[in-house]
């Protein structure tokens, strides 16, 4: 069914269905990569998050929040990855009661290899013209902000969810922390200086 102006009747539903299709494809891709390395998808995600560096702070509680799983689940994954020689735990120099999670040398090597496996996904995006890439990034960041507002996403360090972000006029973005304008292609997905709006 088509509404006036040739706009599909349930365009939001179709977009959600497209996002679901993309999410399933990425999950299947990551599952294949995880199995190839005798890891679970959660263990693979945990390695990637630790390899990416802060934020989040590499302690179990923060990692659990980042991955949207329980703290005991992350604790188990950290223990397993430590036994496999991929992660190490050390005392936090600022607080001897806390343990910081870091990559072991084998984990660092694997993390470098894992960065390459998203090549086909990046290539598919790179096939879009630059304007379409910028429009897509802006649209996705807008969806993330909406999902944060709806409580679907709990951790989002994007420009559009940051108190330092200002959209002065439509399409013109400014970071008050950095005191600079940002091109649409420069909007961040995971900003280390992010401060939530609320």
PDB file of C-alpha atoms in Angstrom:
ATOM      1  CA  UNK A   1       0.000   0.000   0.000  1.00  0.00           C
ATOM      2  CA  UNK A   2       1.250   3.478  -0.887  1.00  0.00           C
ATOM      3  CA  UNK A   3       0.191   6.712   0.777  1.00  0.00           C
ATOM      4  CA  UNK A   4       0.038  10.147  -0.806  1.00  0.00           C
ATOM      5  CA  UNK A   5       3.324  11.327  -2.211  1.00  0.00           C
ATOM      6  CA  UNK A   6       4.310   7.704  -3.009  1.00  0.00           C
ATOM      7  CA  UNK A   7       5.595   7.217   0.548  1.00  0.00           C
ATOM      8  CA  UNK A   8       5.243   3.559   1.615  1.00  0.00           C
ATOM      9  CA  UNK A   9       2.568   3.040   4.267  1.00  0.00           C
ATOM     10  CA  UNK A  10       4.827   1.589   6.964  1.00  0.00           C
ATOM     11  CA  UNK A  11       8.186   3.119   6.117  1.00  0.00           C
ATOM     12  CA  UNK A  12       9.366   3.089   9.771  1.00  0.00           C
ATOM     13  CA  UNK A  13       8.508  -0.628   9.955  1.00  0.00           C
ATOM     14  CA  UNK A  14      10.460  -1.302   6.774  1.00  0.00           C
ATOM     15  CA  UNK A  15      13.473   0.566   8.124  1.00  0.00           C
ATOM     16  CA  UNK A  16      13.322  -1.445  11.360  1.00  0.00           C
ATOM     17  CA  UNK A  17      13.083  -4.637   9.264  1.00  0.00           C
ATOM     18  CA  UNK A  18      16.142  -3.521   7.242  1.00  0.00           C
ATOM     19  CA  UNK A  19      18.073  -2.805  10.451  1.00  0.00           C
ATOM     20  CA  UNK A  20      17.096  -6.252  11.723  1.00  0.00           C
ATOM     21  CA  UNK A  21      18.326  -7.853   8.497  1.00  0.00           C
ATOM     22  CA  UNK A  22      21.660  -6.020   8.804  1.00  0.00           C
ATOM     23  CA  UNK A  23      21.977  -6.970  12.484  1.00  0.00           C
ATOM     24  CA  UNK A  24      21.325 -10.655  11.703  1.00  0.00           C
ATOM     25  CA  UNK A  25      23.901 -10.593   8.906  1.00  0.00           C
ATOM     26  CA  UNK A  26      26.504  -9.008  11.175  1.00  0.00           C
ATOM     27  CA  UNK A  27      25.722 -11.493  13.988  1.00  0.00           C
ATOM     28  CA  UNK A  28      26.114 -14.413  11.569  1.00  0.00           C
ATOM     29  CA  UNK A  29      29.399 -12.960  10.295  1.00  0.00           C
ATOM     30  CA  UNK A  30      30.719 -12.502  13.854  1.00  0.00           C
ATOM     31  CA  UNK A  31      29.521 -15.999  14.854  1.00  0.00           C
ATOM     32  CA  UNK A  32      31.540 -17.490  11.993  1.00  0.00           C
ATOM     33  CA  UNK A  33      34.624 -15.499  13.001  1.00  0.00           C
ATOM     34  CA  UNK A  34      34.193 -16.455  16.674  1.00  0.00           C
ATOM     35  CA  UNK A  35      33.850 -20.163  15.850  1.00  0.00           C
ATOM     36  CA  UNK A  36      36.950 -20.019  13.656  1.00  0.00           C
ATOM     37  CA  UNK A  37      38.905 -18.901  16.733  1.00  0.00           C
ATOM     38  CA  UNK A  38      37.128 -21.232  19.209  1.00  0.00           C
ATOM     39  CA  UNK A  39      35.419 -18.289  20.896  1.00  0.00           C
ATOM     40  CA  UNK A  40      31.839 -17.405  21.658  1.00  0.00           C
ATOM     41  CA  UNK A  41      30.427 -14.226  20.081  1.00  0.00           C
ATOM     42  CA  UNK A  42      30.461 -12.604  23.547  1.00  0.00           C
ATOM     43  CA  UNK A  43      34.141 -13.479  24.030  1.00  0.00           C
ATOM     44  CA  UNK A  44      34.878 -12.037  20.598  1.00  0.00           C
ATOM     45  CA  UNK A  45      32.980  -8.830  21.460  1.00  0.00           C
ATOM     46  CA  UNK A  46      34.788  -8.590  24.791  1.00  0.00           C
ATOM     47  CA  UNK A  47      38.184  -8.868  23.090  1.00  0.00           C
ATOM     48  CA  UNK A  48      37.210  -6.201  20.585  1.00  0.00           C
ATOM     49  CA  UNK A  49      35.965  -3.797  23.281  1.00  0.00           C
ATOM     50  CA  UNK A  50      39.135  -4.210  25.354  1.00  0.00           C
ATOM     51  CA  UNK A  51      41.273  -3.821  22.217  1.00  0.00           C
ATOM     52  CA  UNK A  52      39.477  -0.601  21.265  1.00  0.00           C
ATOM     53  CA  UNK A  53      40.563   0.966  24.559  1.00  0.00           C
ATOM     54  CA  UNK A  54      38.738   3.321  26.867  1.00  0.00           C
ATOM     55  CA  UNK A  55      35.960   4.112  27.058  1.00  0.00           C
ATOM     56  CA  UNK A  56      34.748   1.988  28.713  1.00  0.00           C
ATOM     57  CA  UNK A  57      37.073   1.651  31.672  1.00  0.00           C
ATOM     58  CA  UNK A  58      38.375  -1.949  31.423  1.00  0.00           C
ATOM     59  CA  UNK A  59      36.864  -3.300  34.629  1.00  0.00           C
ATOM     60  CA  UNK A  60      34.243  -6.035  34.673  1.00  0.00           C
ATOM     61  CA  UNK A  61      31.335  -3.824  35.720  1.00  0.00           C
ATOM     62  CA  UNK A  62      31.919  -1.279  32.963  1.00  0.00           C
ATOM     63  CA  UNK A  63      32.515  -3.985  30.367  1.00  0.00           C
ATOM     64  CA  UNK A  64      29.238  -5.658  31.360  1.00  0.00           C
ATOM     65  CA  UNK A  65      27.402  -2.370  30.919  1.00  0.00           C
ATOM     66  CA  UNK A  66      29.058  -1.815  27.542  1.00  0.00           C
ATOM     67  CA  UNK A  67      28.109  -5.277  26.288  1.00  0.00           C
ATOM     68  CA  UNK A  68      24.611  -5.155  27.861  1.00  0.00           C
ATOM     69  CA  UNK A  69      25.077  -8.421  29.764  1.00  0.00           C
ATOM     70  CA  UNK A  70      25.306  -9.288  33.444  1.00  0.00           C
ATOM     71  CA  UNK A  71      28.494  -8.808  35.436  1.00  0.00           C
ATOM     72  CA  UNK A  72      28.784 -12.571  36.209  1.00  0.00           C
ATOM     73  CA  UNK A  73      28.551 -13.288  32.465  1.00  0.00           C
ATOM     74  CA  UNK A  74      31.464 -10.949  31.738  1.00  0.00           C
ATOM     75  CA  UNK A  75      33.405 -12.355  34.704  1.00  0.00           C
ATOM     76  CA  UNK A  76      33.053 -15.858  33.234  1.00  0.00           C
ATOM     77  CA  UNK A  77      34.098 -14.642  29.776  1.00  0.00           C
ATOM     78  CA  UNK A  78      37.144 -12.841  31.218  1.00  0.00           C
ATOM     79  CA  UNK A  79      38.188 -15.986  33.128  1.00  0.00           C
ATOM     80  CA  UNK A  80      37.858 -18.099  29.978  1.00  0.00           C
ATOM     81  CA  UNK A  81      39.811 -15.626  27.847  1.00  0.00           C
ATOM     82  CA  UNK A  82      42.498 -15.399  30.545  1.00  0.00           C
ATOM     83  CA  UNK A  83      42.809 -19.209  30.579  1.00  0.00           C
ATOM     84  CA  UNK A  84      43.227 -19.110  26.797  1.00  0.00           C
ATOM     85  CA  UNK A  85      46.036 -16.564  27.196  1.00  0.00           C
ATOM     86  CA  UNK A  86      44.104 -13.787  25.428  1.00  0.00           C
ATOM     87  CA  UNK A  87      43.332 -11.482  28.361  1.00  0.00           C
ATOM     88  CA  UNK A  88      45.181 -10.642  31.552  1.00  0.00           C
ATOM     89  CA  UNK A  89      43.970  -9.098  34.799  1.00  0.00           C
ATOM     90  CA  UNK A  90      46.078  -6.809  36.894  1.00  0.00           C
ATOM     91  CA  UNK A  91      45.508  -4.726  39.983  1.00  0.00           C
ATOM     92  CA  UNK A  92      44.378  -1.174  39.324  1.00  0.00           C
ATOM     93  CA  UNK A  93      47.220   1.090  40.509  1.00  0.00           C
ATOM     94  CA  UNK A  94      44.647   3.658  41.666  1.00  0.00           C
ATOM     95  CA  UNK A  95      42.587   1.132  43.664  1.00  0.00           C
ATOM     96  CA  UNK A  96      44.220  -2.155  44.756  1.00  0.00           C
ATOM     97  CA  UNK A  97      40.775  -3.746  45.295  1.00  0.00           C
ATOM     98  CA  UNK A  98      39.944  -3.518  41.594  1.00  0.00           C
ATOM     99  CA  UNK A  99      41.205  -5.616  38.718  1.00  0.00           C
ATOM    100  CA  UNK A 100      41.767  -4.080  35.292  1.00  0.00           C
ATOM    101  CA  UNK A 101      41.329  -6.240  32.198  1.00  0.00           C
ATOM    102  CA  UNK A 102      43.895  -5.908  29.408  1.00  0.00           C
ATOM    103  CA  UNK A 103      44.963  -7.785  26.313  1.00  0.00           C
ATOM    104  CA  UNK A 104      47.668 -10.402  26.728  1.00  0.00           C
ATOM    105  CA  UNK A 105      50.177 -10.529  23.841  1.00  0.00           C
ATOM    106  CA  UNK A 106      48.233 -13.366  22.147  1.00  0.00           C
ATOM    107  CA  UNK A 107      45.030 -11.381  22.601  1.00  0.00           C
ATOM    108  CA  UNK A 108      46.587  -8.288  21.044  1.00  0.00           C
ATOM    109  CA  UNK A 109      47.685 -10.320  18.016  1.00  0.00           C
ATOM    110  CA  UNK A 110      44.205 -11.819  17.672  1.00  0.00           C
ATOM    111  CA  UNK A 111      42.555  -8.395  18.075  1.00  0.00           C
ATOM    112  CA  UNK A 112      44.668  -7.063  15.198  1.00  0.00           C
ATOM    113  CA  UNK A 113      43.572 -10.000  13.063  1.00  0.00           C
ATOM    114  CA  UNK A 114      39.931  -9.477  14.042  1.00  0.00           C
ATOM    115  CA  UNK A 115      40.029  -5.878  12.831  1.00  0.00           C
ATOM    116  CA  UNK A 116      40.586  -7.229   9.332  1.00  0.00           C
ATOM    117  CA  UNK A 117      37.534  -9.506   9.323  1.00  0.00           C
ATOM    118  CA  UNK A 118      35.122  -6.593   9.009  1.00  0.00           C
ATOM    119  CA  UNK A 119      36.751  -5.745   5.674  1.00  0.00           C
ATOM    120  CA  UNK A 120      33.839  -7.055   3.568  1.00  0.00           C
ATOM    121  CA  UNK A 121      31.382  -5.023   5.671  1.00  0.00           C
ATOM    122  CA  UNK A 122      33.491  -1.864   5.293  1.00  0.00           C
ATOM    123  CA  UNK A 123      33.859  -2.531   1.555  1.00  0.00           C
ATOM    124  CA  UNK A 124      30.071  -2.700   1.140  1.00  0.00           C
ATOM    125  CA  UNK A 125      29.688   0.665   2.881  1.00  0.00           C
ATOM    126  CA  UNK A 126      32.608   2.152   0.943  1.00  0.00           C
ATOM    127  CA  UNK A 127      30.793   1.271  -2.288  1.00  0.00           C
ATOM    128  CA  UNK A 128      28.235   3.987  -1.453  1.00  0.00           C
ATOM    129  CA  UNK A 129      29.091   7.445  -2.759  1.00  0.00           C
ATOM    130  CA  UNK A 130      30.572   9.769  -0.098  1.00  0.00           C
ATOM    131  CA  UNK A 131      27.377  11.814   0.304  1.00  0.00           C
ATOM    132  CA  UNK A 132      25.346   8.642   0.871  1.00  0.00           C
ATOM    133  CA  UNK A 133      27.911   7.500   3.449  1.00  0.00           C
ATOM    134  CA  UNK A 134      27.591  10.803   5.336  1.00  0.00           C
ATOM    135  CA  UNK A 135      23.781  10.716   5.132  1.00  0.00           C
ATOM    136  CA  UNK A 136      23.772   7.121   6.375  1.00  0.00           C
ATOM    137  CA  UNK A 137      26.057   7.928   9.313  1.00  0.00           C
ATOM    138  CA  UNK A 138      23.893  10.910  10.303  1.00  0.00           C
ATOM    139  CA  UNK A 139      20.721   8.826  10.015  1.00  0.00           C
ATOM    140  CA  UNK A 140      22.153   5.957  12.047  1.00  0.00           C
ATOM    141  CA  UNK A 141      23.376   8.311  14.766  1.00  0.00           C
ATOM    142  CA  UNK A 142      19.897   9.819  14.855  1.00  0.00           C
ATOM    143  CA  UNK A 143      18.405   6.350  15.281  1.00  0.00           C
ATOM    144  CA  UNK A 144      20.872   5.562  18.065  1.00  0.00           C
ATOM    145  CA  UNK A 145      19.829   8.767  19.843  1.00  0.00           C
ATOM    146  CA  UNK A 146      16.181   7.764  19.465  1.00  0.00           C
ATOM    147  CA  UNK A 147      16.925   4.266  20.786  1.00  0.00           C
ATOM    148  CA  UNK A 148      18.707   5.820  23.778  1.00  0.00           C
ATOM    149  CA  UNK A 149      15.663   7.990  24.478  1.00  0.00           C
ATOM    150  CA  UNK A 150      13.436   4.898  24.229  1.00  0.00           C
ATOM    151  CA  UNK A 151      15.693   2.934  26.600  1.00  0.00           C
ATOM    152  CA  UNK A 152      16.610   0.355  23.938  1.00  0.00           C
ATOM    153  CA  UNK A 153      20.300   1.343  24.000  1.00  0.00           C
ATOM    154  CA  UNK A 154      21.905   2.108  27.346  1.00  0.00           C
ATOM    155  CA  UNK A 155      25.453   2.995  26.266  1.00  0.00           C
ATOM    156  CA  UNK A 156      25.940   5.430  23.408  1.00  0.00           C
ATOM    157  CA  UNK A 157      28.850   7.815  23.158  1.00  0.00           C
ATOM    158  CA  UNK A 158      27.773   9.480  19.935  1.00  0.00           C
ATOM    159  CA  UNK A 159      27.870  13.153  19.065  1.00  0.00           C
ATOM    160  CA  UNK A 160      24.080  13.305  18.871  1.00  0.00           C
ATOM    161  CA  UNK A 161      23.700  11.996  22.448  1.00  0.00           C
ATOM    162  CA  UNK A 162      26.348  14.337  23.905  1.00  0.00           C
ATOM    163  CA  UNK A 163      25.744  17.551  25.803  1.00  0.00           C
ATOM    164  CA  UNK A 164      28.622  19.174  23.897  1.00  0.00           C
ATOM    165  CA  UNK A 165      26.926  18.661  20.517  1.00  0.00           C
ATOM    166  CA  UNK A 166      24.977  21.492  18.921  1.00  0.00           C
ATOM    167  CA  UNK A 167      23.283  21.412  15.545  1.00  0.00           C
ATOM    168  CA  UNK A 168      23.383  25.130  14.794  1.00  0.00           C
ATOM    169  CA  UNK A 169      21.318  24.794  11.631  1.00  0.00           C
ATOM    170  CA  UNK A 170      20.190  21.561   9.968  1.00  0.00           C
ATOM    171  CA  UNK A 171      23.292  19.710   8.804  1.00  0.00           C
ATOM    172  CA  UNK A 172      25.780  22.003  10.572  1.00  0.00           C
ATOM    173  CA  UNK A 173      27.213  20.336  13.672  1.00  0.00           C
ATOM    174  CA  UNK A 174      29.385  21.893  16.352  1.00  0.00           C
ATOM    175  CA  UNK A 175      31.262  20.450  19.335  1.00  0.00           C
ATOM    176  CA  UNK A 176      31.424  22.988  22.153  1.00  0.00           C
ATOM    177  CA  UNK A 177      34.063  20.920  24.009  1.00  0.00           C
ATOM    178  CA  UNK A 178      36.447  20.953  21.048  1.00  0.00           C
ATOM    179  CA  UNK A 179      35.201  24.409  19.980  1.00  0.00           C
ATOM    180  CA  UNK A 180      34.956  23.325  16.365  1.00  0.00           C
ATOM    181  CA  UNK A 181      32.453  22.608  13.648  1.00  0.00           C
ATOM    182  CA  UNK A 182      32.109  18.981  12.565  1.00  0.00           C
ATOM    183  CA  UNK A 183      31.371  17.813   9.055  1.00  0.00           C
ATOM    184  CA  UNK A 184      28.653  15.155   8.890  1.00  0.00           C
ATOM    185  CA  UNK A 185      31.327  12.568   8.117  1.00  0.00           C
ATOM    186  CA  UNK A 186      33.237  13.585  11.259  1.00  0.00           C
ATOM    187  CA  UNK A 187      30.400  12.812  13.689  1.00  0.00           C
ATOM    188  CA  UNK A 188      31.640  10.290  16.234  1.00  0.00           C
ATOM    189  CA  UNK A 189      30.130   6.921  17.041  1.00  0.00           C
ATOM    190  CA  UNK A 190      32.244   6.293  20.167  1.00  0.00           C
ATOM    191  CA  UNK A 191      33.687   9.495  21.582  1.00  0.00           C
ATOM    192  CA  UNK A 192      36.029   9.261  24.587  1.00  0.00           C
ATOM    193  CA  UNK A 193      35.033  12.777  25.735  1.00  0.00           C
ATOM    194  CA  UNK A 194      31.292  12.057  25.575  1.00  0.00           C
ATOM    195  CA  UNK A 195      29.079  13.409  28.348  1.00  0.00           C
ATOM    196  CA  UNK A 196      25.439  12.341  28.166  1.00  0.00           C
ATOM    197  CA  UNK A 197      22.703  14.918  27.816  1.00  0.00           C
ATOM    198  CA  UNK A 198      20.711  13.669  30.842  1.00  0.00           C
TER     199      UNK A 198
END
